Coordinates of C-alpha atoms in Angstrom, one line a residue:
X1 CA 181.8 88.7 117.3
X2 CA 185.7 88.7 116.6
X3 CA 188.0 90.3 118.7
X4 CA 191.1 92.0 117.2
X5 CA 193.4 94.4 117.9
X6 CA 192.3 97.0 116.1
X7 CA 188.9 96.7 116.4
X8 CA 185.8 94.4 117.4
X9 CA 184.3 92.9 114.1
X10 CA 180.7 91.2 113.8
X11 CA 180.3 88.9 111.5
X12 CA 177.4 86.9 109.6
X13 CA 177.4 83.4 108.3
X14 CA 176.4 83.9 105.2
X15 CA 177.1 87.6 104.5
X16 CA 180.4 88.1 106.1
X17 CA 181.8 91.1 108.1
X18 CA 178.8 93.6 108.6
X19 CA 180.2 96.0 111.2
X20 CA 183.1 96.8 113.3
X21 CA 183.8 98.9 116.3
X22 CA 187.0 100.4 116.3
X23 CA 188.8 99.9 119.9
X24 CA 192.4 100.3 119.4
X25 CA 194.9 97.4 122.0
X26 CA 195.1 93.9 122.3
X27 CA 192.0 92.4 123.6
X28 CA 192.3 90.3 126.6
X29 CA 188.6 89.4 127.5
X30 CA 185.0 89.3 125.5
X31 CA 182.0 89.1 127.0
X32 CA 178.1 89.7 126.7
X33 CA 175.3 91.1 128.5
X34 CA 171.9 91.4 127.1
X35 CA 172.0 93.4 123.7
X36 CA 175.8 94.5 125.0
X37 CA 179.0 93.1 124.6
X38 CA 182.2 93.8 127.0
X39 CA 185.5 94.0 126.0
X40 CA 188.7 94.5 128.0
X41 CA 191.7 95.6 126.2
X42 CA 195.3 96.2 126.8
X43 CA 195.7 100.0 126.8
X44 CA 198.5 100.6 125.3
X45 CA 199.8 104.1 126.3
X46 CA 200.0 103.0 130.1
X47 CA 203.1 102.4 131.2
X48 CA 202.8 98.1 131.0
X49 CA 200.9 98.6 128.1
X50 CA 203.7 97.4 126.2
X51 CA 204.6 94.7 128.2
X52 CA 201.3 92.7 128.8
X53 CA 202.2 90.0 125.7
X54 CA 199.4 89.0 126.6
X55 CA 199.2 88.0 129.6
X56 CA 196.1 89.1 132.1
X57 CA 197.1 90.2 135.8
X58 CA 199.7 92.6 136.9
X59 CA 203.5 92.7 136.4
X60 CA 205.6 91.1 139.3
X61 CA 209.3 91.3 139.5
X62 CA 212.0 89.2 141.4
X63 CA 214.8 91.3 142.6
X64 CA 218.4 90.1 142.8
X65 CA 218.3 89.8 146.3
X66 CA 215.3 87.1 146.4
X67 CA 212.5 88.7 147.8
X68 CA 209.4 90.5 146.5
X69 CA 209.0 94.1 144.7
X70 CA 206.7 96.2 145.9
X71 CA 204.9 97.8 142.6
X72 CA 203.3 101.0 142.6
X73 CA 200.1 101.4 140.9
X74 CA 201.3 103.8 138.5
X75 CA 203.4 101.0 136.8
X76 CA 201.1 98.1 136.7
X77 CA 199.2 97.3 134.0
X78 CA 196.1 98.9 132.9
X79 CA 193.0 98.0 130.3
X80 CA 190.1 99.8 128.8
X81 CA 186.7 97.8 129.7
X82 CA 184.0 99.3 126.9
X83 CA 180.5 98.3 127.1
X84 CA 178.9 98.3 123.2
X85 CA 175.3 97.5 122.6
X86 CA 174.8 95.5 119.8
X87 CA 171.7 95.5 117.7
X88 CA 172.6 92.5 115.2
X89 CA 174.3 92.1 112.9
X90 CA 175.5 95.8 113.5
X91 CA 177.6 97.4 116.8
X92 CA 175.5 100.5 117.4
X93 CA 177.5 102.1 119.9
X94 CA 179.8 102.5 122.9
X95 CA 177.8 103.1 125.6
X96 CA 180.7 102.7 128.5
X97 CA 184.7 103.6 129.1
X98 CA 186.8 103.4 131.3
X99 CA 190.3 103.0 132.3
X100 CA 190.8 99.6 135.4
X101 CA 194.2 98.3 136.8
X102 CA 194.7 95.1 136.1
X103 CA 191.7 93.5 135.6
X104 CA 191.1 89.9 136.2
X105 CA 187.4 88.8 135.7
X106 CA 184.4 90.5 134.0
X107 CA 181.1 88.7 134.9
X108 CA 177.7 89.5 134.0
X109 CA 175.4 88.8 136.7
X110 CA 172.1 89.8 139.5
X111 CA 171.8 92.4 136.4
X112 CA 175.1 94.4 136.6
X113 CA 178.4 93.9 135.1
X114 CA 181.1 93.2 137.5
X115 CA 184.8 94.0 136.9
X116 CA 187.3 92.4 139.6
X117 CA 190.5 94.4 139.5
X118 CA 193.6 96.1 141.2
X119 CA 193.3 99.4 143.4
X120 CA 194.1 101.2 146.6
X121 CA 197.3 103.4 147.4
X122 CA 199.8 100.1 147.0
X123 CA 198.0 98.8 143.9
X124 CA 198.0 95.3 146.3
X125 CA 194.0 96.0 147.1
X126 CA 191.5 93.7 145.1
X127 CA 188.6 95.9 144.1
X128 CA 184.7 94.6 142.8
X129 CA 183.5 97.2 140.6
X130 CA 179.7 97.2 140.1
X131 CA 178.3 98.4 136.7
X132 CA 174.8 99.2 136.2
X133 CA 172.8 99.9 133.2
X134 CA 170.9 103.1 133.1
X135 CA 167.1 102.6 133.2
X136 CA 165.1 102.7 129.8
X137 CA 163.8 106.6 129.9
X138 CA 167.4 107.9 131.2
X139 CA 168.9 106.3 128.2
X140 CA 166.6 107.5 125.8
X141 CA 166.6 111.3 127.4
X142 CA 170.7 110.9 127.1
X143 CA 170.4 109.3 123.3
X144 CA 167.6 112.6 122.6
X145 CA 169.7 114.5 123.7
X146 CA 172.4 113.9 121.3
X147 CA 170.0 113.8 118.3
X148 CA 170.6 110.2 118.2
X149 CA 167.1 109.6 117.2
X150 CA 167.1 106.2 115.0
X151 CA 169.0 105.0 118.1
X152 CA 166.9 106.3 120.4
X153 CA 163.6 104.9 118.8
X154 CA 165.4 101.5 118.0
X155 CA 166.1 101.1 121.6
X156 CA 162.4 102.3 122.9
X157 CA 161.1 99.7 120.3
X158 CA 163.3 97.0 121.9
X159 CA 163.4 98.1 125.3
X160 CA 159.0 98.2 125.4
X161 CA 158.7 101.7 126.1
X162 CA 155.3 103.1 126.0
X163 CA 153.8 103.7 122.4
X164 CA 153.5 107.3 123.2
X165 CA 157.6 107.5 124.1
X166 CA 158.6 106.0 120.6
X167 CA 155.9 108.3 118.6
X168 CA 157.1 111.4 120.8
X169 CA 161.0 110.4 119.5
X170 CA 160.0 109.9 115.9
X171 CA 158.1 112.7 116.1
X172 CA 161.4 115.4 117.2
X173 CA 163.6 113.4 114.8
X174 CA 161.2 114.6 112.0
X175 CA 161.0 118.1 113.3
X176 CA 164.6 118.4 113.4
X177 CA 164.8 117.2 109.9
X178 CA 161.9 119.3 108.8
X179 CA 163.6 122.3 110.7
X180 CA 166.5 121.6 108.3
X181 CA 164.3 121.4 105.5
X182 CA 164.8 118.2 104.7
X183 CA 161.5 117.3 104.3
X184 CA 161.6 113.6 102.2
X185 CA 163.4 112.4 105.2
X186 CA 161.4 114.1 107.6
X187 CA 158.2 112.4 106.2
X188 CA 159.7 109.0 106.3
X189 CA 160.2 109.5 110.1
X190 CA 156.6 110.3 110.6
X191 CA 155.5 107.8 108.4
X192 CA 156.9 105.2 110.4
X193 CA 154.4 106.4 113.0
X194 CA 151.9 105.2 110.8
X195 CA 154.0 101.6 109.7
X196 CA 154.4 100.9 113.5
X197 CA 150.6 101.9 114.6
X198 CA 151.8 104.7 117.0
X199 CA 150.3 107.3 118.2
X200 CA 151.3 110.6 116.1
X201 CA 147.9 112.7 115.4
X202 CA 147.8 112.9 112.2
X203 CA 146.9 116.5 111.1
X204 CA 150.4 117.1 113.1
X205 CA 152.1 116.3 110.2
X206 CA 149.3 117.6 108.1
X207 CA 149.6 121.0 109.1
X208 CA 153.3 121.0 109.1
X209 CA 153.4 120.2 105.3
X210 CA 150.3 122.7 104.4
X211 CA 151.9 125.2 105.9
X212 CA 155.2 125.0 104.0
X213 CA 153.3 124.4 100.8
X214 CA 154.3 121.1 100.5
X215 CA 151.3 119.4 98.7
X216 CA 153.0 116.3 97.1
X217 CA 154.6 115.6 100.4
X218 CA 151.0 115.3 102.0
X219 CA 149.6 113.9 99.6
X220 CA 152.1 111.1 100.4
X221 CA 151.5 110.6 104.0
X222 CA 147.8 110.9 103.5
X223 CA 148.3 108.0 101.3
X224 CA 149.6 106.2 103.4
X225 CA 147.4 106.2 106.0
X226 CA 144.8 105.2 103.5
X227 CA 147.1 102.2 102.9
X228 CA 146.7 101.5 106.8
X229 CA 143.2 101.6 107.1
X230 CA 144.1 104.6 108.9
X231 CA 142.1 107.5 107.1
X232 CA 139.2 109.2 107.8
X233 CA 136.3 110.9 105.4
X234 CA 138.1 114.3 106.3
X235 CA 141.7 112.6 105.2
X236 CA 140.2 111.0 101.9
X237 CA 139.0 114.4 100.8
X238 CA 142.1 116.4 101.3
X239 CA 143.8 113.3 99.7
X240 CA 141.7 113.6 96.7
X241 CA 142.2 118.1 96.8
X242 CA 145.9 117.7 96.5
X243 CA 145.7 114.7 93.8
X244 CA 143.8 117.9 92.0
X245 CA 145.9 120.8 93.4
X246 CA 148.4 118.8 91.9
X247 CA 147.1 118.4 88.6
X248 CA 147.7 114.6 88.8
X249 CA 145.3 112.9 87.1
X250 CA 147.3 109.5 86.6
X251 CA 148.1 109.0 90.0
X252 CA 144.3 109.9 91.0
X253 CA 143.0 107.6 88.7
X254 CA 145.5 105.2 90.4
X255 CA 144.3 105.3 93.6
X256 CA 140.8 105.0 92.9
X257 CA 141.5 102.1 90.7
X258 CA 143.4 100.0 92.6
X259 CA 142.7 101.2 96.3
X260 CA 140.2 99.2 98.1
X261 CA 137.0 101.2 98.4
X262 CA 137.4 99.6 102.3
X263 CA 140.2 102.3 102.6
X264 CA 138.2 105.4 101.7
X265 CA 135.2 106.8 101.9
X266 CA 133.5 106.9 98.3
X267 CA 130.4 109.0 98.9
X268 CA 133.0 112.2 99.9
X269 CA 135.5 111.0 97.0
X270 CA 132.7 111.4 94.7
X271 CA 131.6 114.6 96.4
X272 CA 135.3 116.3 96.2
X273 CA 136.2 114.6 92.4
X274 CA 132.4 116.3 91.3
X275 CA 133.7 119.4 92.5
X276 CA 137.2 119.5 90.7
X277 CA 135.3 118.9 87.7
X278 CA 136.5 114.8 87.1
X279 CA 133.4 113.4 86.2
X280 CA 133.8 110.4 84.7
X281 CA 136.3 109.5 87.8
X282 CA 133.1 110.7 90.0
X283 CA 130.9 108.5 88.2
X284 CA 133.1 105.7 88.4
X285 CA 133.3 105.4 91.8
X286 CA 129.7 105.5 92.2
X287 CA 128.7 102.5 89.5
X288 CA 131.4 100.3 91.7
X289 CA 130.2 97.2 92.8
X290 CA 131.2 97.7 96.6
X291 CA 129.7 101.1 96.5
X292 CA 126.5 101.2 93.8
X293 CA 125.6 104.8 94.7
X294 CA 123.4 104.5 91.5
X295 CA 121.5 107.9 92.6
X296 CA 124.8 109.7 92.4
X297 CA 125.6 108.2 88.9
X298 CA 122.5 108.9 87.2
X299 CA 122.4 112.3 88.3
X300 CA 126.3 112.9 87.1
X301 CA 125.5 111.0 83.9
X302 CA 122.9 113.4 83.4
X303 CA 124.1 116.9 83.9
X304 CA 127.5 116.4 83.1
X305 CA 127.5 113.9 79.5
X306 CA 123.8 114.2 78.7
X307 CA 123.8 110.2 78.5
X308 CA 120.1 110.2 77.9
X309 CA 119.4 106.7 76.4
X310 CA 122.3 105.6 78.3
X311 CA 120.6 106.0 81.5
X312 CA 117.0 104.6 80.5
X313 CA 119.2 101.3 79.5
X314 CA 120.7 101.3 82.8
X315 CA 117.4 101.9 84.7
X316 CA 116.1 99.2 83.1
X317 CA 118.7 96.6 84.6
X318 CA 118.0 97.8 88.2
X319 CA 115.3 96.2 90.4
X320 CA 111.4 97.9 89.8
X321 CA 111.0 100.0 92.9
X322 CA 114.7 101.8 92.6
X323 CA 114.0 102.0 88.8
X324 CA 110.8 103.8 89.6
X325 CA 112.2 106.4 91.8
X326 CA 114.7 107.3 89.6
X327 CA 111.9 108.1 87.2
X328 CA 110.1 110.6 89.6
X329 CA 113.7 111.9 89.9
X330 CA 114.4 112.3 86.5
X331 CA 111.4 111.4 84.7
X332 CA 110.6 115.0 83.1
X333 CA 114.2 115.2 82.0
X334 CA 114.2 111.9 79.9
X335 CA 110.9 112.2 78.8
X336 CA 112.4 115.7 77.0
X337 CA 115.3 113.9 75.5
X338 CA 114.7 110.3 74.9
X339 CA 111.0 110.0 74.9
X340 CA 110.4 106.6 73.2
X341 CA 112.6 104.8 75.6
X342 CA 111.6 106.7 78.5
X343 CA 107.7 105.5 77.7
X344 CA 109.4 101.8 76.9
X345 CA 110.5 101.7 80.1
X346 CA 107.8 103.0 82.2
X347 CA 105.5 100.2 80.5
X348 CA 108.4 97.8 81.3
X349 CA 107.8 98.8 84.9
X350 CA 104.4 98.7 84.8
X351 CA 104.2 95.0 83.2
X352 CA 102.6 96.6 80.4
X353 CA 104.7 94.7 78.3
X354 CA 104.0 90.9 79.7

């Protein structure tokens, strides 16, 4: 930190100046306490404002006559102590002002912040000024208040509030943005919920966004969750609905291609992509290698491409006994269609062949 007289500057090694409080006077003491720093400066529209140059403590005067002036407290010099917390590299905010007499010592200490100044009717009285920092939930009530969420929720995160107080703060800074229909930056509030493992329920949001016919936007949070290991078999099928709502096939294949079959849960994506009528994604899913639902493609193959011959080849590279119920399955219907290998096969089974 950098004092000057216009403002309070912090500054990074490497990156230089990265943010500034502005606090008008010349500054006659820095200091720190926890994630705050303390500054005194010289105000400047008091009456010895002027006439500090620089100099800390009160003004005294020698009259002609040789002895001591009395001063009255309205003349003696005056500063500004402002408490800023400090989240580096950047000054969030002030979070204490006030106007002292002639202040001679700031110390941080027993966990308070002392200022040792001037007071009293003569200005002659030395007073020890106490300040105390606000406990955690008053500060985050106060900062709530204000609508100064990302403060707020920095400060909970920091200050190890209760995982339920920083998800109920995230949560009102995204209904106030959703109230304002702003509703990209209210999902990347609630999705932080998600980044930071807190507790927001997550048909919360759900709802929300269904009920403002917002399907991309859910489709994005749902996602995300699914990125978390977070989703359930009831999120993975709305997931997959909107991807079809939406029309969007690219992004559907997407996901299923490159999304870990560990996030989802393939039987109900190849229940809900069956329905919408993608097939070959359907059957996809189910000839994976960490899923193998090989009931589920042989039965899509079949009614949906008529893959007749296809299917007796792939029956024959699966082990006897699953090979064999597929045939009482589907026996009649490949019989009909691709007789000579069905009867291939059956012999194969049999050990007709060896």
């Amino acid at each position: 930190l950098v004092a000057r007289n216009e403002a309070i500057f912090a500054y990074d090694p490497d990156e230089g100046n990265m943010s500034a409080m502005p606090l008008e006077g010349e500054k006659m003491m820095l200091s720190q306490y926890k994630s705050y720093f303390v500054s005194v400066s010289a105000d400047m529209q008091s009456p010895a404002g002027s006439l500090m140059g620089g100099l800390v403590g009160g003004l005294v005067g020698v009259p002609a006559s040789g002895g001591s002036m009395s001063i009255s407290p309205s003349t003696m010099a005056k500063q500004n102590v402002t408490v800023c917390l400090v989240a580096y590299p950047h000054i969030r905010f002030e979070a204490y002002s006030a106007q002292f007499t002639d202040v001679t010592h700031v110390v941080a200490a027993l966990g308070s912040v002392f200022v040792l100044s001037r007071g009293g009717a003569s200005g002659t009285n030395t007073v020890f000024f106490e300040l105390r920092e606000k406990g955690l939930q008053e500060q985050l009530d106060i900062l709530v208040k204000k609508r100064m969420f990302e403060w707020a929720a920095g400060i909970a995160v920091q200050g190890g509030a209760a995982q339920e107080v920083t998800a109920d703060i995230y949560r009102e800074h995204g209904d106030a943005l959703f109230a304002k229909r702003a509703y990209d930056q209210a999902l990347q509030v609630y999705m932080k919920t998600i980044d930071l493992g807190l507790p927001l329920e997550p048909s919360y949001v759900v709802e929300k966004y269904l009920e403002a016919q917002r399907i991309a936007h859910v489709a994005q949070y749902l996602k995300r969750l699914h990125e978390k290991n977070l989703a359930e078999r009831e999120h993975t099928a709305l997931l997959l609905k909107c991807y079809t709502k939406l029309k969007d096939f690219s992004t559907l294949e997407e996901f299923l291609e490159r999304t870990p079959v560990s996030q989802y849960d393939p039987a109900t994506a190849i229940e809900v992509l069956e329905t919408a009528g993608y097939y070959g994604l359907a059957a996809a899913v189910a000839q994976k290698p960490e899923v193998q639902r090989h009931g589920d493609y042989i039965r899509i193959s079949l009614e949906h491409f008529k893959s007749y011959a296809k299917i007796v080849q792939f029956l024959g590279t699966l082990p006897r006994a699953e090979a064999g119920q597929a045939l009482v399955d589907h026996g009649r219907v490949l019989m009909k269609h691709a007789p000579k290998e069905t009867v291939d096969l059956v012999r194969a089974i049999c050990g007709l062949d060896e």
